[in-house]
Coordinates of C-alpha atoms in Angstrom, one line a residue:
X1 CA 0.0 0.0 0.0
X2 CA 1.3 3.1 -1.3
X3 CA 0.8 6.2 1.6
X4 CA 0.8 10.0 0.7
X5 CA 2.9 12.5 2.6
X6 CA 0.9 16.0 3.0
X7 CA 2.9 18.4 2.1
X8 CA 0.5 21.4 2.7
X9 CA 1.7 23.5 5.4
X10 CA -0.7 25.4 7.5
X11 CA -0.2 29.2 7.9
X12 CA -2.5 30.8 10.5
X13 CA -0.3 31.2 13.2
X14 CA 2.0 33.4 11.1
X15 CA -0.6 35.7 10.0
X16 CA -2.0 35.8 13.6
X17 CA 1.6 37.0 15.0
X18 CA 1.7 39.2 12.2
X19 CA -1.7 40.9 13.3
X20 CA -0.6 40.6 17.2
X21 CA 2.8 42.4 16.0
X22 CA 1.3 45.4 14.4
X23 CA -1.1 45.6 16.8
X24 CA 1.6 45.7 19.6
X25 CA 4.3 48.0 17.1
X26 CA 1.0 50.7 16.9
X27 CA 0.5 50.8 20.5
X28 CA 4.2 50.7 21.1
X29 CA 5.0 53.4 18.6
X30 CA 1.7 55.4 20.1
X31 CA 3.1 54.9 23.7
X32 CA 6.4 56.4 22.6
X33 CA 4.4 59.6 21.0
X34 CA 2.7 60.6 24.2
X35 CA 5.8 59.6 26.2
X36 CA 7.7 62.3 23.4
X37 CA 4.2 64.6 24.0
X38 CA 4.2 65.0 27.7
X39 CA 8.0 65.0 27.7
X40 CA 8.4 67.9 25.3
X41 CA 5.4 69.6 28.1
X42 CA 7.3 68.6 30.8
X43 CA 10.7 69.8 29.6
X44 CA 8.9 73.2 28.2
X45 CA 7.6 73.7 32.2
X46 CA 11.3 72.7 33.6
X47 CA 13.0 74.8 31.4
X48 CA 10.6 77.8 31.4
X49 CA 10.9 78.0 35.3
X50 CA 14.7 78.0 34.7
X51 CA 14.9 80.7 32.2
X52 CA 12.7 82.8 34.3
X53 CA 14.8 81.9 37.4
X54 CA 18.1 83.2 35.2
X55 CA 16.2 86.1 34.3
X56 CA 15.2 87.3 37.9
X57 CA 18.5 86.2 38.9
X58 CA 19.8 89.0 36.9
X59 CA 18.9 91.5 39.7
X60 CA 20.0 94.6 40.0
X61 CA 23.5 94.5 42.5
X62 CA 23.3 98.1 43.6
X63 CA 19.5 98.6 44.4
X64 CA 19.8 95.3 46.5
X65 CA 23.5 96.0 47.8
X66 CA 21.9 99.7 49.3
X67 CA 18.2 99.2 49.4
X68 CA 18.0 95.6 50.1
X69 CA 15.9 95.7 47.1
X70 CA 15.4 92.9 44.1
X71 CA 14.8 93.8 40.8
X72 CA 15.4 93.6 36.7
X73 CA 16.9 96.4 35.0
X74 CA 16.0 96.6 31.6
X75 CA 18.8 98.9 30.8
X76 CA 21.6 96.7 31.3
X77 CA 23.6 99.6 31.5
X78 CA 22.6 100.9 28.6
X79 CA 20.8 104.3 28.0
X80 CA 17.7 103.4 27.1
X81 CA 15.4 100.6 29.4
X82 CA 14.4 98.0 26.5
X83 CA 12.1 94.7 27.8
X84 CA 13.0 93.2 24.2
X85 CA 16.8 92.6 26.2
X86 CA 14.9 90.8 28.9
X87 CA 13.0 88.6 26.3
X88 CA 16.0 87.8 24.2
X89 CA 17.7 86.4 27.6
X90 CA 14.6 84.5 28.5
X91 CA 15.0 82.9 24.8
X92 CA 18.6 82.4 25.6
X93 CA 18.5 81.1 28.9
X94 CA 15.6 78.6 27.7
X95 CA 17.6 77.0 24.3
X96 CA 20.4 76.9 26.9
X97 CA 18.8 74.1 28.4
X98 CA 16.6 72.8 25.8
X99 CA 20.2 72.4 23.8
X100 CA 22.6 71.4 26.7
X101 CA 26.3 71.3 25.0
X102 CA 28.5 67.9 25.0
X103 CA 25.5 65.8 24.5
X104 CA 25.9 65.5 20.6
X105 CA 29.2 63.8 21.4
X106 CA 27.8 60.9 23.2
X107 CA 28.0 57.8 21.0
X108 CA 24.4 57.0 19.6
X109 CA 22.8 60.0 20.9
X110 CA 19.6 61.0 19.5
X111 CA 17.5 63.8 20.8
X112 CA 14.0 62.5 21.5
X113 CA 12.6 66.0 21.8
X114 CA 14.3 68.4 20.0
X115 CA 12.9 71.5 21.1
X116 CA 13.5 75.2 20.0
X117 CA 12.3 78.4 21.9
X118 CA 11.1 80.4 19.0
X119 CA 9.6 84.0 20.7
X120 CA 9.1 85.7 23.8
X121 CA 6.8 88.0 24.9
X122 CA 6.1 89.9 28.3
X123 CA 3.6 91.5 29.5
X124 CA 1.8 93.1 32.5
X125 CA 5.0 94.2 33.5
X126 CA 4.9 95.4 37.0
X127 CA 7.7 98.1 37.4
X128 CA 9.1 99.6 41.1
X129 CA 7.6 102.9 39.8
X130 CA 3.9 101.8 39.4
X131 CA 1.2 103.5 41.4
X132 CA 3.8 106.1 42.5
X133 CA 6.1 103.9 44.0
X134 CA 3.1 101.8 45.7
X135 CA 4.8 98.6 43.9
X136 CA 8.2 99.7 45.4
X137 CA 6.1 100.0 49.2
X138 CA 4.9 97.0 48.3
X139 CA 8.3 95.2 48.5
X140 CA 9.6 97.1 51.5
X141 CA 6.8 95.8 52.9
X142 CA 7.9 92.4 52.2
X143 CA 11.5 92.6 53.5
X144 CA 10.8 95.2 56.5
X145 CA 7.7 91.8 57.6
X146 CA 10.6 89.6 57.1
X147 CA 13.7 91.4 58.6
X148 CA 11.8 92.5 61.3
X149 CA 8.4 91.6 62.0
X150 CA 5.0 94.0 62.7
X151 CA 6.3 96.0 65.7
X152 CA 3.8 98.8 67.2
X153 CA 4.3 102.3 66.6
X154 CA 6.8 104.5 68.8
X155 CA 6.5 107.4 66.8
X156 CA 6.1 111.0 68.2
X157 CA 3.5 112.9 66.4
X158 CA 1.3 115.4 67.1
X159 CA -2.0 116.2 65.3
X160 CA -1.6 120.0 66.0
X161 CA 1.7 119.6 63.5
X162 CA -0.5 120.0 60.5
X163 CA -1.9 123.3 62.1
X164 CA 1.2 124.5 63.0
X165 CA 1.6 126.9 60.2
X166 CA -2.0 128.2 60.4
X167 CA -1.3 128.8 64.3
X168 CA 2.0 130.9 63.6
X169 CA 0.3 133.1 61.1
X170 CA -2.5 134.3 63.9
X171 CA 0.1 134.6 66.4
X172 CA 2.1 136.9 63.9
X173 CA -1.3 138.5 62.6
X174 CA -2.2 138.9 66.5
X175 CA 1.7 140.3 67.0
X176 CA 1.8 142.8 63.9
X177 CA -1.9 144.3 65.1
X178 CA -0.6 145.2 68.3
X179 CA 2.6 146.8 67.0
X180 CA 0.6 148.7 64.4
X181 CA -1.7 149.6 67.7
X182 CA 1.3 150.8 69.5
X183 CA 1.9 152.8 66.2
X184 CA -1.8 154.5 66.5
X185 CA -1.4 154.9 70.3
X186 CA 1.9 157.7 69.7
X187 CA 0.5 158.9 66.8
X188 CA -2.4 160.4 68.7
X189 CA -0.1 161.2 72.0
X190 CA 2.0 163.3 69.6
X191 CA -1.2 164.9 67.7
X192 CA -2.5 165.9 71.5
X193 CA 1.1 167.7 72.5
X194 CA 1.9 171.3 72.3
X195 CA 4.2 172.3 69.8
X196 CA 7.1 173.0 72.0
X197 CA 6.6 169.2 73.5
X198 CA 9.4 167.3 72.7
X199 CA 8.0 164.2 70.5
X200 CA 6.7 160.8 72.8
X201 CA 8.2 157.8 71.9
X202 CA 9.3 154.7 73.9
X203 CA 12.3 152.2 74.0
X204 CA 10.6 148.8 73.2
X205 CA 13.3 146.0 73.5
X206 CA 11.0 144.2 71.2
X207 CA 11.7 146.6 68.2
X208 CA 15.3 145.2 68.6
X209 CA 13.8 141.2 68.4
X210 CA 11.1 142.6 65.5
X211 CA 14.4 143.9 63.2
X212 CA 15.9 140.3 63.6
X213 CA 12.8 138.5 62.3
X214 CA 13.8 138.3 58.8
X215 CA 17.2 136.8 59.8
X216 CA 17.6 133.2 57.9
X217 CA 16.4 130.7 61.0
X218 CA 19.1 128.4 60.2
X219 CA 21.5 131.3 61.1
X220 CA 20.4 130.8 64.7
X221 CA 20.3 126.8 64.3
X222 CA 24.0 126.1 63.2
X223 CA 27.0 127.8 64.6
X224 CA 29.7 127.1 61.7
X225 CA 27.9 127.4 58.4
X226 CA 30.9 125.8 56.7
X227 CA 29.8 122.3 57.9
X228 CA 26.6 122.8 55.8
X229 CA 27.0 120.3 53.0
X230 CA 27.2 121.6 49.4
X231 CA 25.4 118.8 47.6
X232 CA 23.3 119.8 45.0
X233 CA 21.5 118.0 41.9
X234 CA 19.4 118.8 38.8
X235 CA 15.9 117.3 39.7
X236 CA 14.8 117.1 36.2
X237 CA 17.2 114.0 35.8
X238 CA 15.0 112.2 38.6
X239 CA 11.6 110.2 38.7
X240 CA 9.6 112.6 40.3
X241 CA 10.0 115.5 37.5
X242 CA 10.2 113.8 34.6
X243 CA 7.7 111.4 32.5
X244 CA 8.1 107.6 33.4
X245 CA 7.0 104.5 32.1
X246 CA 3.9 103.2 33.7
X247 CA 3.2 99.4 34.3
X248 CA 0.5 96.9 35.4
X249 CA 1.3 97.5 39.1
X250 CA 0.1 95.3 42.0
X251 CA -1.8 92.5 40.3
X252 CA -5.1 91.1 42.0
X253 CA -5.0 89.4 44.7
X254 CA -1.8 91.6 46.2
X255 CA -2.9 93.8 48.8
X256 CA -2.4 97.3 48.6
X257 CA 0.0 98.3 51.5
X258 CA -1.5 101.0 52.8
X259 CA -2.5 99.9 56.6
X260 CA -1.3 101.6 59.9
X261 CA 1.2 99.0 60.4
X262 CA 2.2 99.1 56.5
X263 CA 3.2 102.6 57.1
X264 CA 4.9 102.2 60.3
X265 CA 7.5 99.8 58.5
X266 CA 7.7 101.8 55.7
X267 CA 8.8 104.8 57.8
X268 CA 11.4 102.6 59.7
X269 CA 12.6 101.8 56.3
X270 CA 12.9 105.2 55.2
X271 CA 14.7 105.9 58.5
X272 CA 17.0 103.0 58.4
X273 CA 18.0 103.5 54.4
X274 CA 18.3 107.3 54.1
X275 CA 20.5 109.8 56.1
X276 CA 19.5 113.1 57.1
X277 CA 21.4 115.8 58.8
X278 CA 22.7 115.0 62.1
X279 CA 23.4 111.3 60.6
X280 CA 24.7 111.5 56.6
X281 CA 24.4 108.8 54.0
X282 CA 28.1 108.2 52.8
X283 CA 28.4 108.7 49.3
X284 CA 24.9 109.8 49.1
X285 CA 24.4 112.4 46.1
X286 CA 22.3 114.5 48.6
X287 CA 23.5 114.2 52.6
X288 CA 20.2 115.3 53.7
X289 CA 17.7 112.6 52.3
X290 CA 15.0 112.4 54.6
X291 CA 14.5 116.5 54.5
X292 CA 14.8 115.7 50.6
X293 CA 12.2 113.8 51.2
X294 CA 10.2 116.2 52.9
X295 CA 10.9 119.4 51.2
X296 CA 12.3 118.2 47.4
X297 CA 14.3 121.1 46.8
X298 CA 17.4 120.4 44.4
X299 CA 20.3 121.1 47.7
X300 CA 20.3 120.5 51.0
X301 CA 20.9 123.3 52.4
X302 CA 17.4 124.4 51.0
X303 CA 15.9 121.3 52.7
X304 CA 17.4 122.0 55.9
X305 CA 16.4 125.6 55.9
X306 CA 13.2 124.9 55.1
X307 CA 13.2 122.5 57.9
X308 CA 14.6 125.1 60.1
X309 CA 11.8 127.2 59.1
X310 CA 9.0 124.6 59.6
X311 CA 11.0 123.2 62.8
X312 CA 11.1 127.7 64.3
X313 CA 6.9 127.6 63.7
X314 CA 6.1 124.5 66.0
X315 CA 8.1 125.2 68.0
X316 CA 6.8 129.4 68.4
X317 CA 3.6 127.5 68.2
X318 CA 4.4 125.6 71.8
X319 CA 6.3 128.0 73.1
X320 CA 3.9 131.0 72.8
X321 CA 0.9 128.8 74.4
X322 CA 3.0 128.3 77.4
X323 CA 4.6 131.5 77.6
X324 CA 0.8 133.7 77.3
X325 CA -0.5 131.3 79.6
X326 CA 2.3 131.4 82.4
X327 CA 1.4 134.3 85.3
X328 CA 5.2 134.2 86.5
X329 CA 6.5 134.8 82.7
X330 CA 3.5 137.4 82.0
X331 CA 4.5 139.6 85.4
X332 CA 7.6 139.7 84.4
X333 CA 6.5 140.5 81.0
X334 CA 4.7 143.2 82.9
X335 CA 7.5 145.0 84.9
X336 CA 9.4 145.5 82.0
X337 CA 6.3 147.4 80.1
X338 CA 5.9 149.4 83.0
X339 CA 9.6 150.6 83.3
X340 CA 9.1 150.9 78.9
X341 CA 5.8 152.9 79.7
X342 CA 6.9 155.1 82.3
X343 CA 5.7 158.9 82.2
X344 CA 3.2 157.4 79.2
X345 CA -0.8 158.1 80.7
X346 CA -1.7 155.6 78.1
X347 CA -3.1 151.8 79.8
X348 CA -3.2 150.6 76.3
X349 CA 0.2 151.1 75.2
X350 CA 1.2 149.1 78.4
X351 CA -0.9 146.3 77.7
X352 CA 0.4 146.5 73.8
X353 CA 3.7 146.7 75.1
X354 CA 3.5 143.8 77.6
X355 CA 2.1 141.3 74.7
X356 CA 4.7 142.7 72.1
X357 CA 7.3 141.6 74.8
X358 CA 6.1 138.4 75.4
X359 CA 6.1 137.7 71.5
X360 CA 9.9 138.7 71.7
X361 CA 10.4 136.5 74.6
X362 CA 8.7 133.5 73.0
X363 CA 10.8 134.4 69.5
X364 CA 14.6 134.3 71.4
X365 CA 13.4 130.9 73.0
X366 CA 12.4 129.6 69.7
X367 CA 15.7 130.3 68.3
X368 CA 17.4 128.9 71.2
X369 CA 15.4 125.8 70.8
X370 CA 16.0 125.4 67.2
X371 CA 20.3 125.7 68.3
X372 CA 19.7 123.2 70.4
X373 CA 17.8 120.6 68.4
X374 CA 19.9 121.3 65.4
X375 CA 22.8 120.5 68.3
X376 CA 21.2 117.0 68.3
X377 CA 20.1 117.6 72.1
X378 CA 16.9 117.9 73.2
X379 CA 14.1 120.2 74.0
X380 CA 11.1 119.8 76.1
X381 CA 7.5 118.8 74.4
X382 CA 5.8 121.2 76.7
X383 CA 7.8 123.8 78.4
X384 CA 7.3 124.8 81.9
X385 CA 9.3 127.4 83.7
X386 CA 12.3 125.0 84.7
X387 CA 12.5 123.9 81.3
X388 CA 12.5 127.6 80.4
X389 CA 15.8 128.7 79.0
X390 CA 15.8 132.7 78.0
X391 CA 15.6 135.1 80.9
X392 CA 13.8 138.3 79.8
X393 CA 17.2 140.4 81.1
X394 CA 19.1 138.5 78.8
X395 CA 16.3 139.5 75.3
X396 CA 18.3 142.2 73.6
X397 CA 21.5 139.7 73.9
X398 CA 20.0 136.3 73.7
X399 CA 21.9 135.9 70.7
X400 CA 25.0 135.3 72.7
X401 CA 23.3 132.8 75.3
X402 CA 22.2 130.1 72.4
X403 CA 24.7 127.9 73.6
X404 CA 23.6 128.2 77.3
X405 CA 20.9 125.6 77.8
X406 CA 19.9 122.8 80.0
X407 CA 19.6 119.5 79.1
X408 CA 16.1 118.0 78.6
X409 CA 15.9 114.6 79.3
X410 CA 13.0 113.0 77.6
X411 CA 12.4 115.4 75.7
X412 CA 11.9 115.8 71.6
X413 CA 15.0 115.9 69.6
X414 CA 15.2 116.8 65.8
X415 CA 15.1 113.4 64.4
X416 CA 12.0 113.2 66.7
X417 CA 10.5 116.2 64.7
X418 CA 12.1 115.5 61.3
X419 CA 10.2 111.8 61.8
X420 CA 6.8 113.2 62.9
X421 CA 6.9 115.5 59.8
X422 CA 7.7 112.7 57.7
X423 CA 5.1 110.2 59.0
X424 CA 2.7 113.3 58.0
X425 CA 3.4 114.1 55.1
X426 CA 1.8 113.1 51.7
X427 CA 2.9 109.8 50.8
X428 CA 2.6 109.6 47.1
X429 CA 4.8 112.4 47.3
X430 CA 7.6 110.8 50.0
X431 CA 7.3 107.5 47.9
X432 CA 7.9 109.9 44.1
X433 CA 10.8 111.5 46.5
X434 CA 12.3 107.7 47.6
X435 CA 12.3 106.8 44.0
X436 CA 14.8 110.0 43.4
X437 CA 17.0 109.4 45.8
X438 CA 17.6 105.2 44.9
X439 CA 18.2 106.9 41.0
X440 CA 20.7 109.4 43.0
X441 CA 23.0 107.3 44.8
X442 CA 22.5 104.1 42.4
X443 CA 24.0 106.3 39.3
X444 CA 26.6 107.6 41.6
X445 CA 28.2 104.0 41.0
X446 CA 30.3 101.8 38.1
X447 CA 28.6 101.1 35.1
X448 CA 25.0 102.3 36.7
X449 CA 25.0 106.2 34.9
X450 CA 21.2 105.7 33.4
X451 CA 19.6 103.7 36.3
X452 CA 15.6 104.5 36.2
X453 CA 13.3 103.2 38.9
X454 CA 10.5 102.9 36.1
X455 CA 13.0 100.5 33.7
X456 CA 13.3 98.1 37.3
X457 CA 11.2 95.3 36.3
X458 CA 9.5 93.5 40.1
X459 CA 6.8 90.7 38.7
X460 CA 6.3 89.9 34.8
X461 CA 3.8 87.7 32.5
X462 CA 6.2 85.6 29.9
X463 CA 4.6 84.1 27.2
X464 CA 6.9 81.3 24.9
X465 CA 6.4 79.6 22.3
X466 CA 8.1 76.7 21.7
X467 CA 8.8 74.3 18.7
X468 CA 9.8 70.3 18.1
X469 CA 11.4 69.1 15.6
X470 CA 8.9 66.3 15.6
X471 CA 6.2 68.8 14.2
X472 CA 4.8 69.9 17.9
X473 CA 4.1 73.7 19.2
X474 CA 3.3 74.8 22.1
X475 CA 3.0 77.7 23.9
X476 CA 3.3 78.4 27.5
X477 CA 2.5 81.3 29.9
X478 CA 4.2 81.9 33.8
X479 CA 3.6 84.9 35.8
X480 CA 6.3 85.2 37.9
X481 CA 7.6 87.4 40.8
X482 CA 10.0 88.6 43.4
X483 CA 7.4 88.1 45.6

């Protein structure tokens, strides 16, 4: 019997690993797709956070070395503040890393990513200078919280400062009237007396004090005028008198700092970083910053005299509500008019000349207490008649007795009133003012001659976009800030 061998062969199996094959290649090759996907996202997020980082690390060495400040300058010592510098570094910094060198020389190496950072755009800038400076408070803010902590106020200020002014101007209104009264009063003696009469007149010791009130009050503050510093700049350079970029300022959700206990630390901060004139900034373009900051005239010895002159008004404003309410001070006041008024049948030229003497009396004690302060000693809030320095028999030379005076402890001293007035004043002007002075002393350095507050760059919006060689685009947005 003659048996066939089959020689068919049976090929299912091949064509059912064939199909299992692709099926596996397609969800292999799709695996490594998403893997490339969320590894191009993934990379694009790491390396955005480090370009930013390099950018932000690029802070300014001179604003943070004196103001303990950070922030971009988008002049990069150049003239002219230009964000397009900050983009291109962003791009920079970012291909840096997506292209890290020495890795083409690795046998086999094949980048699975390949990713480019094309463009780069910022926006809602948020400069130092926004809101007046309110983005700058906003960051002393920061540091003062962390450097220090909230602390409660131990400031001296009174409310009757801001009337001050208003108060010396009735008390000179009320002073002038009764000269001019005194005037009237011999005028119609002299129209009453016979023509062989001699003429009636009177020796008023407080003509002699009324002929010095034009003097410069600074005059009586300092003793050597050559101390004075010189400084002087041209304030159209600065912030405050010039136009300046304006940004996005404090985005939402960031607090405007403008509390009680905001202000407190922004006045230590003032008081810590500026110098003023009993205690000058070294190397400071102006010595006197905080009465800069006050007053905002171009030297500083028109700060300081205008704080001399501010300083003379509070202080006649104290002085004179002690003096016209003292009975001891008025008595004496009293004798003297009498001696002045002798022979005179007039009671109301002795009452004028009483209260034209006590204006006298409280004017030499004013200047005394304005050497004294300006000494850096200190003068009593409130005086009483211990406290008292001038004695009426020493009026027509109390010029000569401005270095005789007791010492007050407790009492005010002029940081003490330079602080008060500073704590008062406007603050959108003191925070225009603070801006001038960082631009000051930070162009005073190397390499740092066109330094602008509104080119300092604190919190940004970047915007990349990014391509892959594989065919993928993405963009990607951070905000990102000192903060």
């Amino acid at each position: 019997m003659i048996v066939k061998k089959n020689t068919e062969k049976e090929g299912y199996i091949t064509v059912y690993l064939s199909l299992c094959i692709l099926i596996m290649l397609s969800l292999l090759f799709t695996l490594i797709e998403g893997i490339r996907m969320q590894t191009i996202r993934f990379q694009t997020e790491c390396v955005m956070d480090i370009g930013l980082n390099s950018i932000f690390a690029e802070y300014h060495q001179e604003l943070l070395k004196q103001y303990d400040l950070f922030a971009i300058d988008t002049t990069y010592g150049y003239e002219a503040a230009d964000v397009n510098r900050t983009e291109s570094h962003l791009l920079q910094y970012m291909n840096m890393n997506f292209n890290a060198p020495g890795k083409n020389r690795i046998p086999g190496y094949k980048d699975l990513t390949a990713i480019h950072a094309d463009n780069a755009k910022l926006s809602d800038i948020s400069y130092l200078s926004d809101g007046e400076g309110m983005v700058l408070k906003y960051q002393i803010i920061q540091y003062m919280k962390e450097k220090s902590g909230l602390s409660i106020a131990d400031s001296f200020f009174n409310d009757e400062f801001g009337k001050s002014e208003e108060q010396f101007n009735k008390l000179e209104g009320e002073r002038k009237s009764t000269k001019g009264n005194i005037k009237k009063i011999l005028e119609l003696l002299n129209s009453e007396r016979e023509e062989e009469e001699n003429e009636i007149s009177i020796d008023n010791p407080a003509d002699y004090i009324d002929g010095m009130r034009g003097s410069p009050i600074l005059s009586y503050a300092i003793r050597d005028s050559s101390g004075i510093s010189g400084s002087r700049v041209n304030l159209e350079n600065y912030i405050s008198h010039r136009n300046y970029k304006k940004g996005s300022s404090l985005w939402k959700g960031q607090s405007l700092p403008d509390g009680i206990s905001d202000k407190i630390l922004f006045h230590k901060y003032l008081e810590e970083k500026c110098g003023y004139y009993q205690e000058k900034k070294k190397q400071g373009a102006l010595e006197y910053q905080l009465e800069y900051l006050l007053y905002g005239k171009g030297s500083d010895i028109e700060n300081i005299s205008d704080f001399a002159e501010q300083l003379f008004q509070i202080r006649y404003v104290i002085n004179a509500a002690y003096l016209f309410a003292s009975g001891s001070k008025k008595a004496e006041a009293g004798e003297l008019a009498a001696v002045v008024t002798a022979g005179i049948m007039s009671p109301e030229l002795y009452e004028a000349v009483k209260l034209t003497i006590l204006f006298a009396w409280c004017y030499a004690e004013t200047a005394q207490d304005i050497r004294i302060l300006f000494d850096g000693k200190a003068v009593a809030k409130i005086k009483n008649d211990t406290t008292w320095n001038i004695q009426l028999s020493e009026l027509l030379m109390f010029t000569s007795s401005l270095d005789s005076y007791k010492d007050v402890p407790g009492g005010k001293t002029y940081y003490d009133y330079l602080s008060a007035l500073l704590y008062a004043k406007d603050e959108n002007i003191v925070r225009m003012r603070l801006m001038d002075i960082m631009e000051m002393d930070i162009r005073n350095t190397y390499g740092n001659s066109f330094f602008m507050m509104d080119a300092c760059i604190y919190q940004l919006n970047a915007t990349v976009n990014i391509s892959s060689r594989y065919g993928y685009a993405y963009s990607i947005v951070r905000n990102y800030s000192y903060e």
